[in-house]
Every structure is written in structure tokens, then in C-alpha cells.
Amino acid sequence: VFEPNISIGYEDPGYPRARKIFEANRMNIVPIPVDEEGICIQKIKEQQPNLVYVTPSHQFTLGTIMTINRRIQLLKWAAENQSFIIEDDYDGEFRYTGQPVPSLQGLDQHNRVIYMGTFSKSLLPSLRISYMILPSPLLKKGHEITSLYKQTVSCHSQLTLAEFIKNGEWQKHINRMRKLYRKKRAIVLEAVQRELGEHVRIRGENSGLRILLDVYLPFGEKELIEKAKKHGVKIYPVSLSYQHHPPTKTVSLGFAGVSESDIREGIKKLKAAWKI
């Protein structure tokens, strides 16, 4: 839809795979810092990118939730500058505290938001089903482009999912999974506080399927990951999400596919691995 060499405002830190896709399409990446409320609007106004990519429901990587005030400011900027916002709502179904915040697309009154989501987090990654809601000014061009591509997901899978949503089973499933993940999240937080205590700080715990740990030990990110791996625990780097000033002692810890007993045991293994 967009011409090569246009500039895209990109959260820093942000989802590294999306950044690579934009770079492969010859877009100029404009890093925009993120604070506790979300992407910084003042920096967007200073840089004036052609469009902006954001993950407002669960910021990748920090896990923060963009405030309603910041969402309204971002939409106002897009409307005033006739720019588009790409809203990547990759796991927005899973929020554990506070009142739900409407999506940017739901708040948008000026057709400036391209909304994207996936069923990989909430159902099965193997389904490979995602979706995109285009604003009306882009529908014609979007249809022309998508007509050039073959759909790799079977019609059976698509129709089955559509029926699953239509008859209300989808919402029941989300409610069950939200309850399950809320319980697992509580176990993770309790285990981390008990076993790792003052040696770590937890961030990004209010939504999504993972948390961040700032680790106050004499090891860097790579060492922390390697020591954990030797004890059978897989944790993930955070530095790859940054274009500027990556943290050196922060790691990501997922809990969605881990049993409750394995969560407790895994945190104990982290304690041993990091010699706390």
C-alpha cells in the first residue's frame, strides 16, 4: 500500500521482526522512545514520520499498556497530519488488572488506523491465521494487492474458526484462557518474589503472556541466559528489541505454555543458576 522510502515511526524498544519486515520493504525506520504511558507523542511530532507502528495493548517489549490519554493524542496527530497508524494487537485479549482500554481502531473517528491481530496467541500458532482491518481509504488498494497473493490457510480452518466465533464459543474460550493465565501469572509473580526477591525487578506483568526481569547481579544478559539454560530454563533476551541504548541485565520470561508446577520449579532453578 505504501511507497518505498517512506518513514515509519517505530517504538524503541519494539518488535524486531516487524522492524526487519519494514526494512526489507525499504522503509526508513524512525525510532520513537516509549515511556510508562506508551509511545512518546512529542517525539513523533518532532520527527514527523509518514506513519507509525505501535503495540498499545501490550507494548513489545516493555509490556506497558498505552493510556487512553496517549491513545487520543496519537489519533489526533494522525488525523491532523493525514498519517496512518498500524496497530498490532498481538495479544490484547490477555489483560489482568484495571479496566479495559479501547483499541486505537475502536477510538478512531477519522479512518487513520490499520488494525492487525492474530489467533496464534489465543488459539493455536499452527493455525497460522491472522487478520487485518483496513480503514476505508485503503480498502480498494488493499483489495488489489491481496488479490495477487494465494491464501495459505485452508478454507476449512477459516470457516471453522468463523463458526467458532459466531456461536459464542470463542468468547467462552478467551474467558477460560484469561482465567488460566491470570492464575499462572500469580504463581510466577509469587515464585519470583519468593525465590529471587530483591535481586530482580518485575515489569510488564499487567498484560500478556510473559514478564520482564531486571536482574541486579554481576552478570550480563548473555550470561544470565546461558546460566539459566544450563539449569534447564529457557529465558529470552530483551536487547534485540532496542535500536538505541539496550539494557544489559534484562531478560524476558514466558509462562503461557508452562505448567504450574514447572513454573515453581523453573524459578527455583533460576535461583540456583544465578547463585542467589
Short mmCIF file of C-alpha atoms in Angstrom, two decimals:
data_model
loop_
_atom_site.label_atom_id
_atom_site.label_comp_id
_atom_site.label_asym_id
_atom_site.label_seq_id
_atom_site.Cartn_x
_atom_site.Cartn_y
_atom_site.Cartn_z
CA VAL A 1 0.00 0.00 0.00
CA PHE A 2 2.83 2.40 0.86
CA GLU A 3 5.62 3.65 -1.37
CA PRO A 4 9.28 2.68 -0.71
CA ASN A 5 11.47 5.07 1.27
CA ILE A 6 8.66 6.47 3.38
CA SER A 7 9.42 6.89 7.07
CA ILE A 8 7.73 4.86 9.78
CA GLY A 9 7.76 5.81 13.45
CA TYR A 10 8.72 2.69 15.35
CA GLU A 11 8.61 2.02 19.07
CA ASP A 12 12.07 1.76 20.62
CA PRO A 13 12.11 -0.84 22.02
CA GLY A 14 9.84 -2.60 19.57
CA TYR A 15 9.08 -5.93 17.90
CA PRO A 16 12.31 -6.77 16.00
CA ARG A 17 10.70 -8.99 13.34
CA ALA A 18 8.28 -6.28 12.31
CA ARG A 19 11.19 -3.86 12.06
CA LYS A 20 13.00 -6.27 9.74
CA ILE A 21 9.91 -6.53 7.51
CA PHE A 22 9.68 -2.74 7.21
CA GLU A 23 13.40 -2.55 6.42
CA ALA A 24 13.04 -5.27 3.77
CA ASN A 25 10.37 -3.11 2.15
CA ARG A 26 12.79 -0.17 2.01
CA MET A 27 11.04 1.88 4.67
CA ASN A 28 13.05 4.31 6.76
CA ILE A 29 12.81 3.35 10.43
CA VAL A 30 12.42 6.30 12.81
CA PRO A 31 12.97 5.13 16.43
CA ILE A 32 10.50 6.71 18.83
CA PRO A 33 11.07 6.22 22.59
CA VAL A 34 8.44 4.69 24.87
CA ASP A 35 7.61 5.77 28.41
CA GLU A 36 5.22 4.42 31.04
CA GLU A 37 2.20 5.76 29.08
CA GLY A 38 3.21 4.46 25.66
CA ILE A 39 4.91 5.87 22.58
CA CYS A 40 6.09 9.48 23.05
CA ILE A 41 3.88 11.84 21.04
CA GLN A 42 6.24 14.79 21.30
CA LYS A 43 8.99 12.77 19.61
CA ILE A 44 6.56 11.79 16.84
CA LYS A 45 5.75 15.47 16.29
CA GLU A 46 9.46 16.30 16.13
CA GLN A 47 10.31 13.51 13.68
CA GLN A 48 7.06 13.65 11.63
CA PRO A 49 7.14 10.11 10.15
CA ASN A 50 4.69 9.20 7.38
CA LEU A 51 3.08 6.55 9.58
CA VAL A 52 3.54 4.93 13.00
CA TYR A 53 3.67 1.30 14.14
CA VAL A 54 2.58 0.61 17.74
CA THR A 55 1.68 -2.26 20.09
CA PRO A 56 -0.61 -0.37 22.51
CA SER A 57 -2.39 -3.26 24.26
CA HIS A 58 0.85 -4.89 25.44
CA GLN A 59 3.93 -2.98 24.36
CA PHE A 60 6.60 -5.20 22.90
CA THR A 61 8.99 -5.48 24.80
CA LEU A 62 8.19 -3.47 27.93
CA GLY A 63 4.69 -4.87 28.45
CA THR A 64 3.13 -1.49 29.25
CA ILE A 65 -0.44 -0.61 28.26
CA MET A 66 -0.86 2.67 26.37
CA THR A 67 -3.05 5.03 28.38
CA ILE A 68 -6.33 6.35 26.99
CA ASN A 69 -4.92 9.89 27.02
CA ARG A 70 -1.89 8.84 24.96
CA ARG A 71 -4.14 6.97 22.50
CA ILE A 72 -6.26 10.05 21.94
CA GLN A 73 -3.13 12.18 21.41
CA LEU A 74 -1.77 9.69 18.86
CA LEU A 75 -5.06 9.59 16.95
CA LYS A 76 -5.20 13.39 16.95
CA TRP A 77 -1.70 13.56 15.48
CA ALA A 78 -2.61 11.05 12.76
CA ALA A 79 -5.79 12.95 11.83
CA GLU A 80 -4.06 16.33 11.73
CA ASN A 81 -1.20 15.01 9.57
CA GLN A 82 -3.26 12.65 7.40
CA SER A 83 -0.97 9.83 8.56
CA PHE A 84 -1.79 6.20 9.30
CA ILE A 85 -1.23 4.18 12.47
CA ILE A 86 -0.50 0.45 12.30
CA GLU A 87 -1.96 -1.05 15.48
CA ASP A 88 -0.52 -4.51 16.19
CA ASP A 89 -2.83 -6.07 18.78
CA TYR A 90 -0.94 -9.37 19.02
CA ASP A 91 -2.17 -10.50 22.46
CA GLY A 92 -4.57 -7.80 23.57
CA GLU A 93 -7.06 -10.38 24.88
CA PHE A 94 -4.97 -11.00 27.99
CA ARG A 95 -5.10 -8.16 30.49
CA TYR A 96 -5.20 -8.87 34.21
CA THR A 97 -5.64 -5.56 36.05
CA GLY A 98 -7.63 -2.36 35.61
CA GLN A 99 -10.45 -1.51 33.26
CA PRO A 100 -10.27 -2.50 29.57
CA VAL A 101 -8.93 0.25 27.30
CA PRO A 102 -10.49 0.56 23.82
CA SER A 103 -8.25 -0.19 20.86
CA LEU A 104 -6.98 2.69 18.75
CA GLN A 105 -9.12 1.36 15.92
CA GLY A 106 -12.18 1.43 18.16
CA LEU A 107 -11.48 5.05 19.15
CA ASP A 108 -10.60 6.22 15.64
CA GLN A 109 -13.12 8.59 14.06
CA HIS A 110 -11.02 9.64 11.06
CA ASN A 111 -10.09 6.34 9.32
CA ARG A 112 -6.41 6.54 10.27
CA VAL A 113 -5.84 3.11 11.91
CA ILE A 114 -4.75 -0.16 10.27
CA TYR A 115 -5.65 -2.82 12.84
CA MET A 116 -3.87 -6.19 12.92
CA GLY A 117 -4.29 -9.22 15.17
CA THR A 118 -3.54 -12.91 15.34
CA PHE A 119 -5.05 -16.12 16.71
CA SER A 120 -1.59 -17.59 17.37
CA LYS A 121 -1.51 -16.39 20.99
CA SER A 122 -5.13 -17.10 21.88
CA LEU A 123 -5.71 -20.36 19.97
CA LEU A 124 -3.02 -22.29 18.09
CA PRO A 125 0.14 -20.94 16.44
CA SER A 126 -0.12 -23.83 13.95
CA LEU A 127 -3.39 -22.41 12.56
CA ARG A 128 -1.38 -19.53 11.05
CA ILE A 129 -4.46 -17.31 10.97
CA SER A 130 -4.13 -13.57 11.40
CA TYR A 131 -6.31 -10.68 10.28
CA MET A 132 -6.17 -7.04 9.29
CA ILE A 133 -8.88 -4.37 9.34
CA LEU A 134 -8.17 -1.59 6.86
CA PRO A 135 -9.62 1.93 7.11
CA SER A 136 -11.95 2.78 4.24
CA PRO A 137 -9.42 4.95 2.29
CA LEU A 138 -7.16 1.89 1.90
CA LEU A 139 -9.77 -0.77 1.09
CA LYS A 140 -9.59 -0.52 -2.71
CA LYS A 141 -5.78 -0.59 -2.83
CA GLY A 142 -5.66 -3.32 -0.20
CA HIS A 143 -8.02 -5.49 -2.22
CA GLU A 144 -5.90 -5.02 -5.35
CA ILE A 145 -2.73 -6.07 -3.55
CA THR A 146 -4.16 -9.03 -1.63
CA SER A 147 -5.73 -10.42 -4.81
CA LEU A 148 -2.17 -11.10 -6.04
CA TYR A 149 -1.42 -13.50 -3.16
CA LYS A 150 -2.55 -17.05 -2.51
CA GLN A 151 -4.20 -17.81 0.82
CA THR A 152 -2.10 -20.47 2.58
CA VAL A 153 -4.66 -21.22 5.33
CA SER A 154 -7.22 -23.86 4.36
CA CYS A 155 -10.85 -22.81 3.87
CA HIS A 156 -11.85 -25.50 6.37
CA SER A 157 -9.78 -23.85 9.11
CA GLN A 158 -11.10 -20.39 8.29
CA LEU A 159 -14.75 -21.46 8.18
CA THR A 160 -14.40 -23.50 11.37
CA LEU A 161 -12.90 -20.52 13.20
CA ALA A 162 -15.63 -18.23 11.84
CA GLU A 163 -18.31 -20.59 13.17
CA PHE A 164 -16.44 -20.88 16.49
CA ILE A 165 -16.62 -17.09 16.84
CA LYS A 166 -20.18 -16.76 15.57
CA ASN A 167 -21.72 -19.25 18.01
CA GLY A 168 -20.07 -17.67 21.06
CA GLU A 169 -17.50 -20.40 21.77
CA TRP A 170 -14.64 -18.03 21.02
CA GLN A 171 -15.57 -15.66 23.84
CA LYS A 172 -16.03 -18.58 26.23
CA HIS A 173 -12.58 -19.85 25.27
CA ILE A 174 -10.98 -16.44 25.83
CA ASN A 175 -12.63 -16.16 29.24
CA ARG A 176 -11.29 -19.60 30.23
CA MET A 177 -7.78 -18.83 28.99
CA ARG A 178 -7.73 -15.42 30.66
CA LYS A 179 -8.63 -17.10 33.97
CA LEU A 180 -5.93 -19.74 33.47
CA TYR A 181 -3.24 -17.23 32.54
CA ARG A 182 -4.19 -14.94 35.42
CA LYS A 183 -3.61 -17.87 37.77
CA LYS A 184 -0.27 -18.76 36.16
CA ARG A 185 0.78 -15.12 36.28
CA ALA A 186 0.06 -15.01 40.02
CA ILE A 187 2.17 -18.13 40.52
CA VAL A 188 5.05 -16.62 38.52
CA LEU A 189 4.97 -13.37 40.49
CA GLU A 190 4.79 -15.15 43.84
CA ALA A 191 7.62 -17.54 42.94
CA VAL A 192 9.87 -14.76 41.61
CA GLN A 193 9.31 -12.63 44.70
CA ARG A 194 9.93 -15.60 47.00
CA GLU A 195 13.00 -17.08 45.27
CA LEU A 196 14.68 -14.08 43.63
CA GLY A 197 13.50 -11.31 45.94
CA GLU A 198 15.39 -8.04 45.88
CA HIS A 199 17.79 -9.31 43.21
CA VAL A 200 15.22 -8.64 40.47
CA ARG A 201 12.56 -6.12 39.50
CA ILE A 202 9.42 -7.31 37.68
CA ARG A 203 7.98 -5.29 34.79
CA GLY A 204 5.22 -5.75 32.21
CA GLU A 205 3.15 -8.04 34.44
CA ASN A 206 -0.28 -6.47 33.90
CA SER A 207 -0.98 -7.99 30.49
CA GLY A 208 0.31 -10.53 28.00
CA LEU A 209 1.93 -13.92 28.47
CA ARG A 210 5.37 -13.01 29.78
CA ILE A 211 7.15 -10.73 32.22
CA LEU A 212 10.42 -8.83 32.21
CA LEU A 213 13.05 -9.23 34.89
CA ASP A 214 15.62 -6.52 35.57
CA VAL A 215 18.36 -8.52 37.27
CA TYR A 216 20.63 -6.89 39.86
CA LEU A 217 23.50 -9.38 39.70
CA PRO A 218 27.07 -9.23 38.29
CA PHE A 219 26.04 -10.96 35.05
CA GLY A 220 25.12 -9.54 31.67
CA GLU A 221 22.14 -10.57 29.55
CA LYS A 222 24.03 -13.29 27.67
CA GLU A 223 25.44 -14.79 30.88
CA LEU A 224 22.04 -14.78 32.56
CA ILE A 225 20.52 -16.67 29.62
CA GLU A 226 23.37 -19.18 29.37
CA LYS A 227 23.38 -19.94 33.10
CA ALA A 228 19.60 -20.45 33.03
CA LYS A 229 19.89 -22.75 30.01
CA LYS A 230 22.43 -24.95 31.78
CA HIS A 231 19.85 -25.46 34.53
CA GLY A 232 17.10 -26.30 32.04
CA VAL A 233 15.31 -22.94 31.98
CA LYS A 234 14.74 -21.01 28.75
CA ILE A 235 14.57 -17.24 29.03
CA TYR A 236 14.85 -14.65 26.29
CA PRO A 237 16.97 -11.58 25.50
CA VAL A 238 15.42 -8.12 25.53
CA SER A 239 18.27 -6.18 23.93
CA LEU A 240 17.27 -7.31 20.40
CA SER A 241 14.18 -5.10 20.64
CA TYR A 242 16.22 -1.92 21.06
CA GLN A 243 17.79 0.25 18.40
CA HIS A 244 19.35 2.59 20.95
CA HIS A 245 20.67 2.02 24.49
CA PRO A 246 19.66 -1.64 25.02
CA PRO A 247 19.56 -2.84 28.63
CA THR A 248 22.36 -5.17 29.68
CA LYS A 249 20.69 -7.01 32.55
CA THR A 250 17.06 -7.51 31.50
CA VAL A 251 15.51 -10.79 30.33
CA SER A 252 12.05 -11.98 29.30
CA LEU A 253 10.27 -14.90 30.94
CA GLY A 254 7.20 -16.56 29.36
CA PHE A 255 4.63 -18.62 31.26
CA ALA A 256 1.76 -19.47 28.88
CA GLY A 257 2.82 -23.00 27.91
CA VAL A 258 4.33 -23.98 31.27
CA SER A 259 2.51 -25.99 33.93
CA GLU A 260 2.02 -24.52 37.39
CA SER A 261 4.44 -27.00 38.99
CA ASP A 262 7.06 -26.35 36.29
CA ILE A 263 6.74 -22.60 36.86
CA ARG A 264 7.61 -23.00 40.54
CA GLU A 265 10.42 -25.44 39.77
CA GLY A 266 11.76 -23.23 36.99
CA ILE A 267 12.07 -20.19 39.24
CA LYS A 268 13.90 -22.32 41.82
CA LYS A 269 16.29 -23.39 39.05
CA LEU A 270 16.85 -19.74 38.13
CA LYS A 271 17.78 -19.06 41.74
CA ALA A 272 20.35 -21.86 41.61
CA ALA A 273 21.62 -20.84 38.16
CA TRP A 274 22.21 -17.26 39.21
CA LYS A 275 23.59 -18.29 42.62
CA ILE A 276 21.17 -16.20 44.65
#
